[in-house]
Every structure is written in structure tokens, then in C-alpha cells.
Amino acid sequence: VYTSAAVLGLTDVDALTLSMARDVARTLSLETAARAIAIGILANTLLKAVLAAVFGRAAYRQLVVSVLIVAATVTTALIAWG
């Protein structure tokens, strides 16, 4: 579940969220679904940081990558803590 959440999160967090909500109603625990969504969000955030670093101009790159790295760090801490 977590690996597919990371892969799907790279492109579409909305689809991941809907999929997890549907699976909670069937077989998946709420904790597992929440963690999978957080992992998808983390993957999406890291992808956006990489894209900003590669394609952004200097000022944009510095600002966006810094903010996204902080967001990714906080998300990682929350995943580990939860």
C-alpha cells in the first residue's frame, strides 16, 4: 500500500485520497489509509521540489525549494510519529 501510495502521489494525490477512502470502507484501517495519503503527499512535495530546483530561476528556486523541504521534513516527522 505504501509503495503504491508514493508512486501514485507523484502525479495525483486526489486519486490516492479517493482510493484510500474507498478502501477504508472495505478492508483498510484508517491509520494505514492516513499514512498512505501522507506518504503520497510527501512524494508529491518532493517531486515539486525537484522540479523547482531543476527548472526554476535562482530566486524562485531558492524560495520554493526551501519551503517545500521544510514541508517535506514536517510531513516525514508526522509520518514517523504517527
CSV table of N, CA, C and O in Angstrom, one decimal:
chain,number,residue,atom,x,y,z
A,1,VAL,N,0.8,-1.2,0.0
A,1,VAL,CA,0.0,0.0,0.0
A,1,VAL,C,0.9,1.3,0.0
A,1,VAL,O,0.6,2.2,-0.7
A,2,TYR,N,1.9,1.3,0.8
A,2,TYR,CA,2.7,2.5,1.0
A,2,TYR,C,3.5,2.8,-0.3
A,2,TYR,O,3.7,3.9,-0.7
A,3,THR,N,4.1,1.7,-0.9
A,3,THR,CA,4.8,1.9,-2.2
A,3,THR,C,3.9,2.5,-3.3
A,3,THR,O,4.3,3.4,-4.0
A,4,SER,N,2.8,1.9,-3.4
A,4,SER,CA,1.9,2.4,-4.5
A,4,SER,C,1.4,3.8,-4.1
A,4,SER,O,1.2,4.6,-5.0
A,5,ALA,N,1.2,4.1,-2.8
A,5,ALA,CA,0.8,5.5,-2.4
A,5,ALA,C,1.9,6.5,-2.8
A,5,ALA,O,1.6,7.6,-3.3
A,6,ALA,N,3.2,6.1,-2.7
A,6,ALA,CA,4.3,7.0,-3.0
A,6,ALA,C,4.3,7.2,-4.5
A,6,ALA,O,4.5,8.3,-5.0
A,7,VAL,N,4.1,6.1,-5.3
A,7,VAL,CA,4.1,6.3,-6.8
A,7,VAL,C,3.0,7.1,-7.3
A,7,VAL,O,3.1,8.0,-8.1
A,8,LEU,N,1.8,6.8,-6.8
A,8,LEU,CA,0.6,7.5,-7.2
A,8,LEU,C,0.6,9.0,-6.8
A,8,LEU,O,0.2,9.9,-7.5
A,9,GLY,N,1.2,9.2,-5.6
A,9,GLY,CA,1.3,10.5,-5.1
A,9,GLY,C,2.2,11.4,-5.9
A,9,GLY,O,2.1,12.7,-5.9
A,10,LEU,N,3.1,10.9,-6.7
A,10,LEU,CA,3.9,11.7,-7.6
A,10,LEU,C,3.1,12.5,-8.6
A,10,LEU,O,3.5,13.6,-8.9
A,11,THR,N,2.0,11.9,-9.0
A,11,THR,CA,1.2,12.5,-10.0
A,11,THR,C,-0.1,13.0,-9.6
A,11,THR,O,-0.6,14.0,-10.1
A,12,ASP,N,-0.8,12.3,-8.7
A,12,ASP,CA,-2.2,12.6,-8.4
A,12,ASP,C,-2.6,12.3,-7.0
A,12,ASP,O,-2.9,11.1,-6.7
A,13,VAL,N,-2.5,13.2,-6.1
A,13,VAL,CA,-2.9,13.0,-4.7
A,13,VAL,C,-4.4,12.8,-4.5
A,13,VAL,O,-4.8,12.1,-3.6
A,14,ASP,N,-5.1,13.5,-5.3
A,14,ASP,CA,-6.6,13.4,-5.3
A,14,ASP,C,-7.1,11.9,-5.5
A,14,ASP,O,-7.9,11.4,-4.8
A,15,ALA,N,-6.5,11.3,-6.5
A,15,ALA,CA,-6.9,9.9,-6.8
A,15,ALA,C,-6.5,9.0,-5.7
A,15,ALA,O,-7.2,8.1,-5.3
A,16,LEU,N,-5.3,9.2,-5.1
A,16,LEU,CA,-4.9,8.5,-3.9
A,16,LEU,C,-5.9,8.6,-2.8
A,16,LEU,O,-6.2,7.6,-2.1
A,17,THR,N,-6.3,9.8,-2.5
A,17,THR,CA,-7.2,10.1,-1.4
A,17,THR,C,-8.5,9.4,-1.6
A,17,THR,O,-9.0,8.7,-0.7
A,18,LEU,N,-9.1,9.5,-2.8
A,18,LEU,CA,-10.3,8.8,-3.1
A,18,LEU,C,-10.2,7.2,-3.0
A,18,LEU,O,-11.0,6.6,-2.4
A,19,SER,N,-9.1,6.7,-3.4
A,19,SER,CA,-8.8,5.3,-3.4
A,19,SER,C,-8.7,4.8,-1.9
A,19,SER,O,-9.3,3.8,-1.5
A,20,MET,N,-8.0,5.6,-1.1
A,20,MET,CA,-7.9,5.2,0.3
A,20,MET,C,-9.2,5.3,1.0
A,20,MET,O,-9.5,4.5,1.9
A,21,ALA,N,-10.0,6.3,0.7
A,21,ALA,CA,-11.3,6.4,1.4
A,21,ALA,C,-12.2,5.3,1.0
A,21,ALA,O,-12.9,4.7,1.9
A,22,ARG,N,-12.1,4.8,-0.2
A,22,ARG,CA,-12.9,3.7,-0.6
A,22,ARG,C,-12.4,2.4,0.1
A,22,ARG,O,-13.2,1.6,0.5
A,23,ASP,N,-11.1,2.3,0.2
A,23,ASP,CA,-10.5,1.0,0.8
A,23,ASP,C,-10.8,1.0,2.3
A,23,ASP,O,-10.9,-0.1,2.9
A,24,VAL,N,-10.9,2.1,3.0
A,24,VAL,CA,-11.2,2.2,4.4
A,24,VAL,C,-12.6,1.6,4.6
A,24,VAL,O,-12.8,0.9,5.6
A,25,ALA,N,-13.5,1.9,3.7
A,25,ALA,CA,-14.8,1.4,3.8
A,25,ALA,C,-14.9,-0.1,3.7
A,25,ALA,O,-15.8,-0.8,4.1
A,26,ARG,N,-13.9,-0.7,3.0
A,26,ARG,CA,-13.9,-2.1,2.7
A,26,ARG,C,-13.0,-2.9,3.7
A,26,ARG,O,-13.5,-3.6,4.5
A,27,THR,N,-11.7,-2.7,3.5
A,27,THR,CA,-10.7,-3.6,4.3
A,27,THR,C,-9.6,-2.8,5.0
A,27,THR,O,-9.0,-3.4,5.9
A,28,LEU,N,-9.3,-1.6,4.6
A,28,LEU,CA,-8.1,-1.0,5.1
A,28,LEU,C,-8.4,-0.2,6.4
A,28,LEU,O,-9.4,0.3,6.6
A,29,SER,N,-7.4,-0.2,7.3
A,29,SER,CA,-7.6,0.5,8.5
A,29,SER,C,-7.4,2.0,8.3
A,29,SER,O,-6.7,2.4,7.3
A,30,LEU,N,-8.1,2.8,9.1
A,30,LEU,CA,-8.0,4.2,9.0
A,30,LEU,C,-6.6,4.7,9.1
A,30,LEU,O,-6.1,5.6,8.4
A,31,GLU,N,-5.8,4.1,10.0
A,31,GLU,CA,-4.4,4.5,10.2
A,31,GLU,C,-3.6,4.3,9.0
A,31,GLU,O,-2.8,5.1,8.6
A,32,THR,N,-3.7,3.1,8.4
A,32,THR,CA,-3.0,2.8,7.2
A,32,THR,C,-3.3,3.7,6.0
A,32,THR,O,-2.4,4.2,5.3
A,33,ALA,N,-4.6,4.0,5.9
A,33,ALA,CA,-5.0,4.9,4.8
A,33,ALA,C,-4.5,6.3,5.0
A,33,ALA,O,-4.0,6.9,4.1
A,34,ALA,N,-4.5,6.8,6.3
A,34,ALA,CA,-4.0,8.1,6.6
A,34,ALA,C,-2.5,8.2,6.3
A,34,ALA,O,-2.0,9.2,5.7
A,35,ARG,N,-1.8,7.1,6.7
A,35,ARG,CA,-0.3,7.1,6.5
A,35,ARG,C,0.0,7.0,5.0
A,35,ARG,O,0.9,7.7,4.5
A,36,ALA,N,-0.8,6.3,4.2
A,36,ALA,CA,-0.6,6.2,2.8
A,36,ALA,C,-0.8,7.5,2.1
A,36,ALA,O,-0.1,7.9,1.2
A,37,ILE,N,-1.8,8.2,2.5
A,37,ILE,CA,-2.1,9.6,2.0
A,37,ILE,C,-1.0,10.5,2.3
A,37,ILE,O,-0.5,11.3,1.5
A,38,ALA,N,-0.5,10.5,3.5
A,38,ALA,CA,0.7,11.3,3.9
A,38,ALA,C,1.9,11.0,3.1
A,38,ALA,O,2.7,11.9,2.7
A,39,ILE,N,2.1,9.7,2.8
A,39,ILE,CA,3.3,9.3,2.0
A,39,ILE,C,3.1,9.8,0.6
A,39,ILE,O,4.1,10.3,0.0
A,40,GLY,N,1.9,9.8,0.1
A,40,GLY,CA,1.6,10.3,-1.3
A,40,GLY,C,1.9,11.8,-1.3
A,40,GLY,O,2.5,12.3,-2.3
A,41,ILE,N,1.4,12.5,-0.3
A,41,ILE,CA,1.7,14.0,-0.2
A,41,ILE,C,3.2,14.2,-0.1
A,41,ILE,O,3.7,15.2,-0.8
A,42,LEU,N,3.9,13.5,0.6
A,42,LEU,CA,5.3,13.6,0.7
A,42,LEU,C,6.0,13.4,-0.6
A,42,LEU,O,6.9,14.2,-1.0
A,43,ALA,N,5.6,12.4,-1.3
A,43,ALA,CA,6.2,12.1,-2.6
A,43,ALA,C,5.9,13.3,-3.6
A,43,ALA,O,6.8,13.7,-4.3
A,44,ASN,N,4.7,13.8,-3.6
A,44,ASN,CA,4.3,14.9,-4.4
A,44,ASN,C,5.1,16.1,-4.1
A,44,ASN,O,5.6,16.8,-5.0
A,45,THR,N,5.3,16.4,-2.8
A,45,THR,CA,6.0,17.6,-2.4
A,45,THR,C,7.5,17.5,-2.8
A,45,THR,O,8.1,18.5,-3.3
A,46,LEU,N,8.1,16.3,-2.7
A,46,LEU,CA,9.5,16.1,-3.1
A,46,LEU,C,9.7,16.3,-4.6
A,46,LEU,O,10.6,16.8,-5.1
A,47,LEU,N,8.7,15.7,-5.4
A,47,LEU,CA,8.8,15.9,-6.8
A,47,LEU,C,8.7,17.4,-7.2
A,47,LEU,O,9.5,17.8,-8.0
A,48,LYS,N,7.8,18.1,-6.6
A,48,LYS,CA,7.7,19.5,-6.9
A,48,LYS,C,9.0,20.3,-6.5
A,48,LYS,O,9.4,21.2,-7.2
A,49,ALA,N,9.6,19.9,-5.4
A,49,ALA,CA,10.9,20.5,-5.0
A,49,ALA,C,12.0,20.2,-6.1
A,49,ALA,O,12.7,21.1,-6.4
A,50,VAL,N,12.0,19.0,-6.6
A,50,VAL,CA,13.0,18.7,-7.6
A,50,VAL,C,12.7,19.5,-8.9
A,50,VAL,O,13.6,20.0,-9.5
A,51,LEU,N,11.4,19.5,-9.3
A,51,LEU,CA,11.1,20.3,-10.5
A,51,LEU,C,11.5,21.8,-10.3
A,51,LEU,O,12.0,22.4,-11.2
A,52,ALA,N,11.2,22.3,-9.1
A,52,ALA,CA,11.6,23.7,-8.9
A,52,ALA,C,13.1,23.9,-8.9
A,52,ALA,O,13.6,24.9,-9.5
A,53,ALA,N,13.8,23.0,-8.4
A,53,ALA,CA,15.3,23.1,-8.4
A,53,ALA,C,15.8,23.0,-9.8
A,53,ALA,O,16.8,23.6,-10.1
A,54,VAL,N,15.3,22.1,-10.6
A,54,VAL,CA,15.8,21.9,-11.9
A,54,VAL,C,15.4,23.0,-12.9
A,54,VAL,O,16.2,23.5,-13.7
A,55,PHE,N,14.1,23.4,-12.8
A,55,PHE,CA,13.6,24.3,-13.8
A,55,PHE,C,13.4,25.8,-13.4
A,55,PHE,O,13.2,26.7,-14.2
A,56,GLY,N,13.5,26.0,-12.1
A,56,GLY,CA,13.2,27.4,-11.6
A,56,GLY,C,14.4,28.3,-11.7
A,56,GLY,O,15.6,27.9,-11.7
A,57,ARG,N,14.1,29.6,-11.8
A,57,ARG,CA,15.2,30.6,-11.8
A,57,ARG,C,15.7,30.7,-10.4
A,57,ARG,O,15.1,30.2,-9.4
A,58,ALA,N,16.8,31.3,-10.2
A,58,ALA,CA,17.5,31.3,-8.9
A,58,ALA,C,16.7,31.7,-7.7
A,58,ALA,O,16.6,31.0,-6.7
A,59,ALA,N,16.0,32.9,-7.8
A,59,ALA,CA,15.2,33.4,-6.7
A,59,ALA,C,14.0,32.5,-6.4
A,59,ALA,O,13.7,32.1,-5.2
A,60,TYR,N,13.4,32.0,-7.5
A,60,TYR,CA,12.2,31.1,-7.3
A,60,TYR,C,12.7,29.8,-6.7
A,60,TYR,O,12.1,29.3,-5.8
A,61,ARG,N,13.8,29.3,-7.3
A,61,ARG,CA,14.3,28.0,-6.8
A,61,ARG,C,14.6,28.0,-5.4
A,61,ARG,O,14.2,27.2,-4.6
A,62,GLN,N,15.3,29.1,-4.9
A,62,GLN,CA,15.7,29.2,-3.5
A,62,GLN,C,14.5,29.2,-2.6
A,62,GLN,O,14.4,28.5,-1.6
A,63,LEU,N,13.5,30.0,-2.9
A,63,LEU,CA,12.3,30.2,-2.1
A,63,LEU,C,11.5,28.9,-2.1
A,63,LEU,O,11.2,28.4,-1.0
A,64,VAL,N,11.2,28.4,-3.2
A,64,VAL,CA,10.3,27.3,-3.3
A,64,VAL,C,10.9,26.0,-2.8
A,64,VAL,O,10.3,25.3,-2.0
A,65,VAL,N,12.1,25.7,-3.1
A,65,VAL,CA,12.8,24.5,-2.6
A,65,VAL,C,12.9,24.6,-1.1
A,65,VAL,O,12.7,23.6,-0.4
A,66,SER,N,13.2,25.7,-0.6
A,66,SER,CA,13.4,25.9,0.9
A,66,SER,C,12.0,25.6,1.6
A,66,SER,O,12.0,24.8,2.6
A,67,VAL,N,11.0,26.2,1.1
A,67,VAL,CA,9.6,25.9,1.7
A,67,VAL,C,9.2,24.5,1.6
A,67,VAL,O,8.7,23.9,2.5
A,68,LEU,N,9.4,23.9,0.4
A,68,LEU,CA,9.0,22.5,0.2
A,68,LEU,C,9.8,21.5,1.0
A,68,LEU,O,9.3,20.5,1.5
A,69,ILE,N,11.1,21.8,1.2
A,69,ILE,CA,11.9,20.9,2.0
A,69,ILE,C,11.4,21.0,3.5
A,69,ILE,O,11.4,20.0,4.2
A,70,VAL,N,11.1,22.2,4.0
A,70,VAL,CA,10.5,22.3,5.3
A,70,VAL,C,9.2,21.5,5.4
A,70,VAL,O,9.0,20.7,6.4
A,71,ALA,N,8.4,21.7,4.4
A,71,ALA,CA,7.1,20.9,4.4
A,71,ALA,C,7.3,19.4,4.4
A,71,ALA,O,6.7,18.7,5.1
A,72,ALA,N,8.3,19.0,3.6
A,72,ALA,CA,8.6,17.5,3.5
A,72,ALA,C,9.2,17.0,4.8
A,72,ALA,O,8.8,15.9,5.2
A,73,THR,N,10.0,17.8,5.5
A,73,THR,CA,10.6,17.4,6.8
A,73,THR,C,9.5,17.3,7.8
A,73,THR,O,9.4,16.3,8.6
A,74,VAL,N,8.5,18.2,7.8
A,74,VAL,CA,7.4,18.2,8.8
A,74,VAL,C,6.5,16.9,8.5
A,74,VAL,O,6.2,16.2,9.4
A,75,THR,N,6.3,16.7,7.2
A,75,THR,CA,5.4,15.5,6.9
A,75,THR,C,6.1,14.3,7.2
A,75,THR,O,5.5,13.3,7.8
A,76,THR,N,7.4,14.2,7.0
A,76,THR,CA,8.2,13.0,7.4
A,76,THR,C,8.1,12.7,8.9
A,76,THR,O,7.9,11.6,9.3
A,77,ALA,N,8.3,13.8,9.6
A,77,ALA,CA,8.2,13.7,11.1
A,77,ALA,C,6.8,13.2,11.6
A,77,ALA,O,6.7,12.4,12.5
A,78,LEU,N,5.8,13.7,10.9
A,78,LEU,CA,4.4,13.3,11.3
A,78,LEU,C,4.2,11.9,10.9
A,78,LEU,O,3.5,11.1,11.7
A,79,ILE,N,4.7,11.4,9.8
A,79,ILE,CA,4.5,10.0,9.4
A,79,ILE,C,5.2,9.1,10.4
A,79,ILE,O,4.7,8.1,10.9
A,80,ALA,N,6.4,9.5,10.8
A,80,ALA,CA,7.2,8.7,11.7
A,80,ALA,C,6.6,8.7,13.1
A,80,ALA,O,6.6,7.7,13.8
A,81,TRP,N,6.0,9.8,13.5
A,81,TRP,CA,5.4,10.0,14.8
A,81,TRP,C,4.1,9.2,14.9
A,81,TRP,O,3.8,8.7,16.0
A,82,GLY,N,3.3,9.2,13.8
A,82,GLY,CA,2.0,8.7,13.8
A,82,GLY,C,2.0,7.2,13.8
A,82,GLY,O,1.3,6.4,14.2
